[in-house]
PDB file of C-alpha atoms in Angstrom:
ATOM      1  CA  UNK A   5      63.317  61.963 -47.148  1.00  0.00           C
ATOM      2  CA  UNK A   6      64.065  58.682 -49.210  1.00  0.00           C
ATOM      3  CA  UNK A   7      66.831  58.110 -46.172  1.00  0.00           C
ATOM      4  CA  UNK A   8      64.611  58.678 -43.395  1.00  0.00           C
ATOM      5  CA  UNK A   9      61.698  55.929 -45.454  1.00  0.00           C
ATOM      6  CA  UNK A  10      64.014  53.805 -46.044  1.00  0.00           C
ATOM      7  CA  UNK A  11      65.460  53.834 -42.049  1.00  0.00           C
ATOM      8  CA  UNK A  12      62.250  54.020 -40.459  1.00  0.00           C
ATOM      9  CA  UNK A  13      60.609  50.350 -43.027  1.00  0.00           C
ATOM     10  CA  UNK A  14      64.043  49.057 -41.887  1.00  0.00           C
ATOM     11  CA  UNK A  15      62.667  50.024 -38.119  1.00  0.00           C
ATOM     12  CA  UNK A  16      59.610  48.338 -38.806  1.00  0.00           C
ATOM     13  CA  UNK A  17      60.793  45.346 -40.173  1.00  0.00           C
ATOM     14  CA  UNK A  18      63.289  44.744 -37.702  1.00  0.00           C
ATOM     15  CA  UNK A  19      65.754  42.094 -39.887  1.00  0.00           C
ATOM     16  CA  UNK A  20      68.652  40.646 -38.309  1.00  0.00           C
ATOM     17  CA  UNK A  21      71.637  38.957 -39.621  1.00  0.00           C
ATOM     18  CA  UNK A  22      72.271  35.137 -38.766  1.00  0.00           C
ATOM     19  CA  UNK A  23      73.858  36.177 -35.956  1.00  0.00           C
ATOM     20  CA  UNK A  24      70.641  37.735 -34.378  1.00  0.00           C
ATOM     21  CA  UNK A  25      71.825  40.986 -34.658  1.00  0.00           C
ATOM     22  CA  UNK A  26      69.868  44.175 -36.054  1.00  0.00           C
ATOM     23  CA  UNK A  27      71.124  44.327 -39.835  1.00  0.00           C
ATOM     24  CA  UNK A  28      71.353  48.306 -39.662  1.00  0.00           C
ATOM     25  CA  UNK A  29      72.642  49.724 -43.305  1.00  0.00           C
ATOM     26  CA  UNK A  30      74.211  52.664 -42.707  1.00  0.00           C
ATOM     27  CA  UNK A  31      73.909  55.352 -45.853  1.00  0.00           C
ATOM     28  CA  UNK A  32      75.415  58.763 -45.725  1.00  0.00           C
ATOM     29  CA  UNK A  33      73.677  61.376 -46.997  1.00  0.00           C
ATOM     30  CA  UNK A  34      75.316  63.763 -49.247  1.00  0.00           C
ATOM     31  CA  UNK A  35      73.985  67.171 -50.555  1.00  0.00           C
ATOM     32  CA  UNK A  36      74.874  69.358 -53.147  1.00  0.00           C
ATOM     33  CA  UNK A  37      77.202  72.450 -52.178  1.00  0.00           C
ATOM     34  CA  UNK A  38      74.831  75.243 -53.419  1.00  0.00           C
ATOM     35  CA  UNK A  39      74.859  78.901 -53.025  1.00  0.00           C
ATOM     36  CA  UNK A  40      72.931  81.035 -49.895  1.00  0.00           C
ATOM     37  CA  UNK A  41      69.423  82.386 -51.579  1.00  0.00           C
ATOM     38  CA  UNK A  42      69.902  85.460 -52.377  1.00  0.00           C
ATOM     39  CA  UNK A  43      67.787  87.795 -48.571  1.00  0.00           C
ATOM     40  CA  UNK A  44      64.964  88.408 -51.448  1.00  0.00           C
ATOM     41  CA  UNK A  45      64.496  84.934 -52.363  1.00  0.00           C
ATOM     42  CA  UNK A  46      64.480  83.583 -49.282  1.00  0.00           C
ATOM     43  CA  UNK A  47      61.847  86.407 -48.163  1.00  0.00           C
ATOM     44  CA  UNK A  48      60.024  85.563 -51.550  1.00  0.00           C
ATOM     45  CA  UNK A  49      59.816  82.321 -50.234  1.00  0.00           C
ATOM     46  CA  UNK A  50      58.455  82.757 -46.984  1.00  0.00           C
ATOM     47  CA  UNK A  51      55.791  84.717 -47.988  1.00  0.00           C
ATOM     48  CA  UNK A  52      54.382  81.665 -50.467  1.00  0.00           C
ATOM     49  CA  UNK A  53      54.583  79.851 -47.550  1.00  0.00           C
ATOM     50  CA  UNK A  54      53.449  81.641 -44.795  1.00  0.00           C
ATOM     51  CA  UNK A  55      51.234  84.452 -46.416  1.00  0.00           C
ATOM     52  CA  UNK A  56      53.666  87.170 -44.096  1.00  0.00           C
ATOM     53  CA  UNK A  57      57.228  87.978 -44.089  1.00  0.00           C
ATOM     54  CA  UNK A  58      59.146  85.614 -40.951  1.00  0.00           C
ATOM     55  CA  UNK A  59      62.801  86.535 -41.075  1.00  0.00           C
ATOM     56  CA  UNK A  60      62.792  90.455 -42.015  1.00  0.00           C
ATOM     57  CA  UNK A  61      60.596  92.458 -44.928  1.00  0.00           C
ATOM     58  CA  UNK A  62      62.174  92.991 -49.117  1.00  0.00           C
ATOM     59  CA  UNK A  63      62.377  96.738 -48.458  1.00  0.00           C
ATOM     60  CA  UNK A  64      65.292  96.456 -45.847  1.00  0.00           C
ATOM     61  CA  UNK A  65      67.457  96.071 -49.109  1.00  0.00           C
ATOM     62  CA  UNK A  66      66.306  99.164 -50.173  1.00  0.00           C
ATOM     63  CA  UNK A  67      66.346 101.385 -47.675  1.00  0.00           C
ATOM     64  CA  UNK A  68      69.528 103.680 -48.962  1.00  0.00           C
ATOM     65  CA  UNK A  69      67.344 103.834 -52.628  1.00  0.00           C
ATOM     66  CA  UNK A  70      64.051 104.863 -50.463  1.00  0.00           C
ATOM     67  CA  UNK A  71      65.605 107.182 -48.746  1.00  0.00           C
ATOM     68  CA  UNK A  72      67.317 109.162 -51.499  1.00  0.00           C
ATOM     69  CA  UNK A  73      64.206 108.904 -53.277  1.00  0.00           C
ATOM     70  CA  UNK A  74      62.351 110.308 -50.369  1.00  0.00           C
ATOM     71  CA  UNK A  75      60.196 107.318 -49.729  1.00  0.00           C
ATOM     72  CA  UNK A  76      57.722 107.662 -46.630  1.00  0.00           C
ATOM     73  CA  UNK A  77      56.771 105.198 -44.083  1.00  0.00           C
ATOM     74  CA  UNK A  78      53.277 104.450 -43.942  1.00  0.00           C
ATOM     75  CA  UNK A  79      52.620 104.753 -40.498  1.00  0.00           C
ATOM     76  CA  UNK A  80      54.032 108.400 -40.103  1.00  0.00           C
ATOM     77  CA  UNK A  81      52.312 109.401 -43.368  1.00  0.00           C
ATOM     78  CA  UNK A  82      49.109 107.906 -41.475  1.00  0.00           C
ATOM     79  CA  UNK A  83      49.739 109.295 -38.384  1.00  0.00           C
ATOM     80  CA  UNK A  84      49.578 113.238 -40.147  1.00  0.00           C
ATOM     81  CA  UNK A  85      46.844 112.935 -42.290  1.00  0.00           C
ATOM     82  CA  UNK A  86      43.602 114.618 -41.651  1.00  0.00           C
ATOM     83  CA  UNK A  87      40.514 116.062 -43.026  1.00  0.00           C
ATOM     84  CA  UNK A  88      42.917 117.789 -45.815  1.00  0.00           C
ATOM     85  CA  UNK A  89      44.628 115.916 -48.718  1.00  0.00           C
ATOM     86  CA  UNK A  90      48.299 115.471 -48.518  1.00  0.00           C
ATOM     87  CA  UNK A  91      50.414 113.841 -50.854  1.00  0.00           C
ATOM     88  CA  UNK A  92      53.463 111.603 -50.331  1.00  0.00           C
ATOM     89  CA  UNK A  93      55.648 108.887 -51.905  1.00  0.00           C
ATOM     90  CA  UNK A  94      55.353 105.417 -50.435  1.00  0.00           C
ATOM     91  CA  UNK A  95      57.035 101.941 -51.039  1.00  0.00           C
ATOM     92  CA  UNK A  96      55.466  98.910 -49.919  1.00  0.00           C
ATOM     93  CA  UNK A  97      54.917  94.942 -50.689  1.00  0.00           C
ATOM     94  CA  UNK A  98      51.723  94.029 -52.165  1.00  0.00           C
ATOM     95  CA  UNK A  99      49.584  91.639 -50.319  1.00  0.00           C
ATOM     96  CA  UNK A 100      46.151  91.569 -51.674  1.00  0.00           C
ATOM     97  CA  UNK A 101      43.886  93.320 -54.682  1.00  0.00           C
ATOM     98  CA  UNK A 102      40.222  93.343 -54.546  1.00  0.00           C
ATOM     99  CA  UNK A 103      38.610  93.980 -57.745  1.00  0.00           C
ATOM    100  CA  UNK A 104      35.677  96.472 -57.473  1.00  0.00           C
ATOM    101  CA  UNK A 105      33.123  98.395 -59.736  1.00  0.00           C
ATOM    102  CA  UNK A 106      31.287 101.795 -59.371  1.00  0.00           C
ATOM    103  CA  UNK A 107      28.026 102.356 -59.459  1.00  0.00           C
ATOM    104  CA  UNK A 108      28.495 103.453 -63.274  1.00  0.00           C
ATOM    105  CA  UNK A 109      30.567 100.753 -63.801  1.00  0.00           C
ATOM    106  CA  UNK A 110      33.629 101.697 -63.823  1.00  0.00           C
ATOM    107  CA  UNK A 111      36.578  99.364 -62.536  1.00  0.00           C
ATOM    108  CA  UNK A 112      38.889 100.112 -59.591  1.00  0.00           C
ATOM    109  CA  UNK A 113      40.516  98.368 -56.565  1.00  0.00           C
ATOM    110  CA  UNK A 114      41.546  98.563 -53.379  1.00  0.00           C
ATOM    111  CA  UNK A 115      45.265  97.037 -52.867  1.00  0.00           C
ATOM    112  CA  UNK A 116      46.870  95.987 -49.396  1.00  0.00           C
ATOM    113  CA  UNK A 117      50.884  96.725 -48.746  1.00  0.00           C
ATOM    114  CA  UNK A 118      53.383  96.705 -46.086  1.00  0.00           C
ATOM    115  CA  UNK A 119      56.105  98.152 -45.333  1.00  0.00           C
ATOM    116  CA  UNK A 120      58.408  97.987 -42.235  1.00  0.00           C
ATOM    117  CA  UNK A 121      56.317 100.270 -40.135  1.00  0.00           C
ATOM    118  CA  UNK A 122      52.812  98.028 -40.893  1.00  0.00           C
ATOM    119  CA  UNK A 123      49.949  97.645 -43.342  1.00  0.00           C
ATOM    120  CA  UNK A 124      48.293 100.336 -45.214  1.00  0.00           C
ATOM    121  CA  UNK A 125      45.548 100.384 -47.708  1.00  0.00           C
ATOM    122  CA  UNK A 126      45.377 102.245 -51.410  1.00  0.00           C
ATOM    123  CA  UNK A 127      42.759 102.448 -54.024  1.00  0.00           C
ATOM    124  CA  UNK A 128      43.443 102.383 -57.717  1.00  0.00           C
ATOM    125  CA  UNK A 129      41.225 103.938 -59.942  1.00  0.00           C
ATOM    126  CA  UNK A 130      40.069 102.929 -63.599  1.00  0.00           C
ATOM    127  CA  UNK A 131      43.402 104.630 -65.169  1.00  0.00           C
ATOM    128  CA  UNK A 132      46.064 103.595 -62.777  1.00  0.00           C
ATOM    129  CA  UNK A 133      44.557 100.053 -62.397  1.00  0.00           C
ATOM    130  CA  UNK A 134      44.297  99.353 -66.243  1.00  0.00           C
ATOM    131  CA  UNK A 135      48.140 101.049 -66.514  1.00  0.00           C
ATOM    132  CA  UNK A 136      49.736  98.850 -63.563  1.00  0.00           C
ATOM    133  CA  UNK A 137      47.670  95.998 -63.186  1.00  0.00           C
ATOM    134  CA  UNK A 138      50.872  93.572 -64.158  1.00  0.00           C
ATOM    135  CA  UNK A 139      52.553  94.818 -60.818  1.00  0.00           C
ATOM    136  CA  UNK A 140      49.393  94.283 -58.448  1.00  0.00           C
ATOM    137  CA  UNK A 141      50.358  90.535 -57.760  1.00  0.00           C
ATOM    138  CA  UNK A 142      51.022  89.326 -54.219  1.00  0.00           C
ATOM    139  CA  UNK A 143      54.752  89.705 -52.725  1.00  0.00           C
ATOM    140  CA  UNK A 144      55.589  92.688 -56.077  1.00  0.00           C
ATOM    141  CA  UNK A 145      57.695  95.906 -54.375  1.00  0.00           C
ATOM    142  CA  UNK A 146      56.107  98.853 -55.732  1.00  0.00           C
ATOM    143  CA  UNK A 147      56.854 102.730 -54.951  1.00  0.00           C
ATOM    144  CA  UNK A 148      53.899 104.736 -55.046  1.00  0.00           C
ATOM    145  CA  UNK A 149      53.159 108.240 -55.328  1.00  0.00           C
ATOM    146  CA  UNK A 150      49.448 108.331 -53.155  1.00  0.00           C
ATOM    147  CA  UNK A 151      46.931 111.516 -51.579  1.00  0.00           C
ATOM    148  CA  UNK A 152      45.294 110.935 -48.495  1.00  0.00           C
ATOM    149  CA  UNK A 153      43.553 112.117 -46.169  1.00  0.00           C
ATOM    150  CA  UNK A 154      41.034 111.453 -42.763  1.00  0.00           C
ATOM    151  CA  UNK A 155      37.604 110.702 -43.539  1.00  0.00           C
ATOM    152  CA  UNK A 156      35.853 110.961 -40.368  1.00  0.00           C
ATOM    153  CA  UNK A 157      37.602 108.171 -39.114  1.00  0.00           C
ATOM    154  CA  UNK A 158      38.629 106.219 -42.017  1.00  0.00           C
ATOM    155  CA  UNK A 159      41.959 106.742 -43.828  1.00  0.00           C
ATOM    156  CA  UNK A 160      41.596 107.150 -47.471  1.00  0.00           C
ATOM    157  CA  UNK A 161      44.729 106.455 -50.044  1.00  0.00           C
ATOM    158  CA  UNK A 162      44.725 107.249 -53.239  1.00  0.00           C
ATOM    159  CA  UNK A 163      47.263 106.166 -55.726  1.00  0.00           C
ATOM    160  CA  UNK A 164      48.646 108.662 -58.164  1.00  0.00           C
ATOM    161  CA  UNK A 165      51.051 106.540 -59.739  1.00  0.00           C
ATOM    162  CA  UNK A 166      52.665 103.510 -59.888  1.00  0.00           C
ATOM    163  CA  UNK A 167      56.642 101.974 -60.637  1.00  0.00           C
ATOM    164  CA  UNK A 168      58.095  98.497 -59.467  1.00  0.00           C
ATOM    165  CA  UNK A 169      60.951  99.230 -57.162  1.00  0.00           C
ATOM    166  CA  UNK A 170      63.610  97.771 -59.410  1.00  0.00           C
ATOM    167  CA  UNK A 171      63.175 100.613 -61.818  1.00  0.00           C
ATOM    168  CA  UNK A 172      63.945 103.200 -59.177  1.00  0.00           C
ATOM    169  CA  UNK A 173      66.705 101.300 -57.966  1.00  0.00           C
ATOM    170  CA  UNK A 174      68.365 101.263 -61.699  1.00  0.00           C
ATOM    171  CA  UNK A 175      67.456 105.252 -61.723  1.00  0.00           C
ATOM    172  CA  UNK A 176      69.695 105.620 -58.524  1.00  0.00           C
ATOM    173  CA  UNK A 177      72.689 104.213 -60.499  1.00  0.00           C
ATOM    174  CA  UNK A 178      74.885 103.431 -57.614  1.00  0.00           C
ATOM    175  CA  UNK A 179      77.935 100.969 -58.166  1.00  0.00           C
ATOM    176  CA  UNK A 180      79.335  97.838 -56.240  1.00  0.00           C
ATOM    177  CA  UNK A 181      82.201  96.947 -54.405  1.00  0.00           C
ATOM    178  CA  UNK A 182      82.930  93.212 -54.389  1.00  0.00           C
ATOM    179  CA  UNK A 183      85.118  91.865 -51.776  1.00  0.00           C
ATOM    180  CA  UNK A 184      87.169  88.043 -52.121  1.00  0.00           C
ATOM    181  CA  UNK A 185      89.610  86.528 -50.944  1.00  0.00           C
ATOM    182  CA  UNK A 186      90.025  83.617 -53.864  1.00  0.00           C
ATOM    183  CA  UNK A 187      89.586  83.443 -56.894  1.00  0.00           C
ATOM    184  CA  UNK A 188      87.109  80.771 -57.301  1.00  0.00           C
ATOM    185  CA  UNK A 189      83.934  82.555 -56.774  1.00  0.00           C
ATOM    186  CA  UNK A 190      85.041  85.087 -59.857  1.00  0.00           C
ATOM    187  CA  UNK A 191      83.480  83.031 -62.559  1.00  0.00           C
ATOM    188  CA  UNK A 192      80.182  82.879 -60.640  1.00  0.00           C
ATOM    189  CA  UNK A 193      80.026  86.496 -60.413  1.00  0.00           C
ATOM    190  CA  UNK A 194      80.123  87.578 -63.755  1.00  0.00           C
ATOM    191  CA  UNK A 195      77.676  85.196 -64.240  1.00  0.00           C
ATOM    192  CA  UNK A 196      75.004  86.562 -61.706  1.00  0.00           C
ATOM    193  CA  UNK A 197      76.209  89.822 -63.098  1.00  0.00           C
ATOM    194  CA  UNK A 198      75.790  89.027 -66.762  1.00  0.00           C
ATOM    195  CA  UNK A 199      72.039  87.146 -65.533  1.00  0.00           C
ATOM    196  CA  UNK A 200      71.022  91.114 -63.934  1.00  0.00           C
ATOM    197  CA  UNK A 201      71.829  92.331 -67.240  1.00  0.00           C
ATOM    198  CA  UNK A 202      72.786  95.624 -68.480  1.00  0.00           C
ATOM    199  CA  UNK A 203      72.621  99.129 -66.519  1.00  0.00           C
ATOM    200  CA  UNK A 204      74.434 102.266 -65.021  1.00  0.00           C
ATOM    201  CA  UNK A 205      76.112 101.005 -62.352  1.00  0.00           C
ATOM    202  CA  UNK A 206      80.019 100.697 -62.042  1.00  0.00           C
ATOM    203  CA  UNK A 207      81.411  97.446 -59.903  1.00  0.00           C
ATOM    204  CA  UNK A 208      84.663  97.056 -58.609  1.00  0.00           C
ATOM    205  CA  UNK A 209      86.299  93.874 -57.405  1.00  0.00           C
ATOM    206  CA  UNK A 210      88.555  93.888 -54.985  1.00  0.00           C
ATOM    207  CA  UNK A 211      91.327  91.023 -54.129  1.00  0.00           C
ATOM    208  CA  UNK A 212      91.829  90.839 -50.405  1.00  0.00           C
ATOM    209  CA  UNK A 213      96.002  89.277 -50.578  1.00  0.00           C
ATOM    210  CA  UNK A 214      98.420  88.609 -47.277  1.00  0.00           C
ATOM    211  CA  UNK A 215      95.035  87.719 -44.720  1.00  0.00           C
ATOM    212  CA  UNK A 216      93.564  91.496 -45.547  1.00  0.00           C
ATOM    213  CA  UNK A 217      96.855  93.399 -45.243  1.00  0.00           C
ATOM    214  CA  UNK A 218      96.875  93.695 -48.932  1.00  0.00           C
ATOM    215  CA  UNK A 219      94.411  94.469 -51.108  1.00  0.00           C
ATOM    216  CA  UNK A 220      93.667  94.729 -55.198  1.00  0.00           C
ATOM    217  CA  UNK A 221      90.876  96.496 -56.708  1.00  0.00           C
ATOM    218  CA  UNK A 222      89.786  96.121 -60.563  1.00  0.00           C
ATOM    219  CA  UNK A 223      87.421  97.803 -62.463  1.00  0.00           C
ATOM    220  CA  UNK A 224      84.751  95.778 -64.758  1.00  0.00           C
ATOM    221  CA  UNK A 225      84.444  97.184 -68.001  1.00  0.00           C
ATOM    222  CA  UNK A 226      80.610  98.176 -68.765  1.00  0.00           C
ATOM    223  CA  UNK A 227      77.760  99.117 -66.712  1.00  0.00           C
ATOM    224  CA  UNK A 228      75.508  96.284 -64.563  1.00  0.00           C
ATOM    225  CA  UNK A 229      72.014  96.693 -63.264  1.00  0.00           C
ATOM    226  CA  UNK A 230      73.351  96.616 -59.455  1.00  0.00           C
ATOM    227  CA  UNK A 231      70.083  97.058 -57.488  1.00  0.00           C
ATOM    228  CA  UNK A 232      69.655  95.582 -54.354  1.00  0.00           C
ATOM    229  CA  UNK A 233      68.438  92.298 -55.924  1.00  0.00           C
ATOM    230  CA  UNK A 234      71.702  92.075 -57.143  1.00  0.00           C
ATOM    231  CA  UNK A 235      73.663  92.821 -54.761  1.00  0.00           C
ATOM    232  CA  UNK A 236      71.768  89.820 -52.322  1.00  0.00           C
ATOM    233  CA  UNK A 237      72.151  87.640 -55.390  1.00  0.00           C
ATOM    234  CA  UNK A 238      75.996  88.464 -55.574  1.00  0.00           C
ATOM    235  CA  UNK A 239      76.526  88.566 -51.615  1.00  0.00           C
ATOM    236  CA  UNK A 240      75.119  84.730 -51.536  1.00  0.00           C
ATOM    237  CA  UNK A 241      78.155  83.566 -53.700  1.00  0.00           C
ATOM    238  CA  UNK A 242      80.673  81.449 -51.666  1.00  0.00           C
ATOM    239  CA  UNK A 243      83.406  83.126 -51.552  1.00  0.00           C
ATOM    240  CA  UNK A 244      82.341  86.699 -51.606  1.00  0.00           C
ATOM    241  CA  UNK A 245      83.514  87.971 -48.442  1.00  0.00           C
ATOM    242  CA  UNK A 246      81.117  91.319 -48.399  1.00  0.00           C
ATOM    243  CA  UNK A 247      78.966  93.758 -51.186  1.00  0.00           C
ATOM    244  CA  UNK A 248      79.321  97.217 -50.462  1.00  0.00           C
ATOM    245  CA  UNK A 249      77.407 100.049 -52.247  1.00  0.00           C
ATOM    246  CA  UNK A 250      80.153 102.606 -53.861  1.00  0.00           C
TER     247      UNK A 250
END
């Protein structure tokens, strides 16, 4: 931005040199080699920004977790329920809360998420609300355990309970498989692995020799918290050829 100032007052001013010519400085712009944001990040991003989700939506990471956990989409959930209650787990980004009270004055709220199939609404009661109320902030992954059924015709969720998606992800304890080709992006890793913190999951690296023909694969002593998050932190290195669940 300074660059393109400075170029465009230059512009403007139009200098020239004694020998009538346009005095044109030229500066090269150099920028810091950084790291890829980690697919959650950027998505994290775009959602400050643009209030929706541009490039893809958070749960794609998760879609191997949701589905052992037996995670619903909303819109086929939606698309069963009628005037008897059902029951079923759900996973979804938060969008919006609005704060409500009862006629006896008792506090609830209804709470807008997404998930890859579309939007869906949920109300939290007094007890669910006051327990979770932390996670209810625009752009948090939460898993939900919700009843619903068809009111006429009005869908009515009701949430049963409440967990951020990271904790389910650390319950499925899955490990990692970390693919290079150097060893320069090594340090980085533990680092990013060290930053996750502690957990259940077992990662492997493995050395890619001779242009792939050969290959090396170590062990890391401990246990990492290797949720998707993680693994989209880890896959951003430079360097790190591929992340693979094991």
């Amino acid at each position: 931005m300074a660059l393109s100032t400075a170029a465009a007052a230059a512009k403007i001013s139009s200098q020239t040199d004694l020998f009538g010519g346009a005095r044109e400085q030229q500066r090269q712009l150099v920028l810091p080699e950084v790291d890829d944001w980690a697919p959650i990040e950027k998505l994290k991003a775009e959602f400050e920004a643009l209030g929706f989700y541009l490039s893809s939506h958070p749960l794609d990471d998760y879609r191997s977790v949701l589905d052992r956990a037996k995670v619903t989409m909303s819109a086929e959930f939606l698309e069963k329920l009628d005037d008897s209650e059902r029951g079923a787990r759900l996973a979804g980004s938060i969008v919006s809360k609005r704060d409500m009270r009862s006629q006896k004055g008792s506090p609830y709220a209804f709470v807008t998420l997404t998930d890859q199939s579309g939007e869906f609404d949920v109300t939290l009661f007094s007890e669910q609300l006051s327990a979770h109320r932390e996670l209810l902030e625009p752009g948090r992954l939460v898993v939900l355990n919700v009843t619903g059924r068809r009111d006429k015709d009005r869908l009515r969720l009701t949430a049963q309970s409440l967990q951020p998606i990271e904790q389910l992800a650390e319950n499925a304890a899955f490990g990692l498989r970390i693919f290079v080709n150097e060893a320069r992006p090594l340090e980085t890793i533990l680092q990013r692995l060290s930053q996750a913190g502690p957990g259940r999951g077992q990662v492997n690296l493995v050395m890619q020799m001779e242009e792939g023909r050969r290959e090396v694969e170590l062990r890391l002593p401990g246990a990492y918290s290797v949720g998707p998050r993680t693994r989209g932190v880890v896959k951003a290195i430079a360097g790190v050829v591929e992340v693979l669940e094991a």
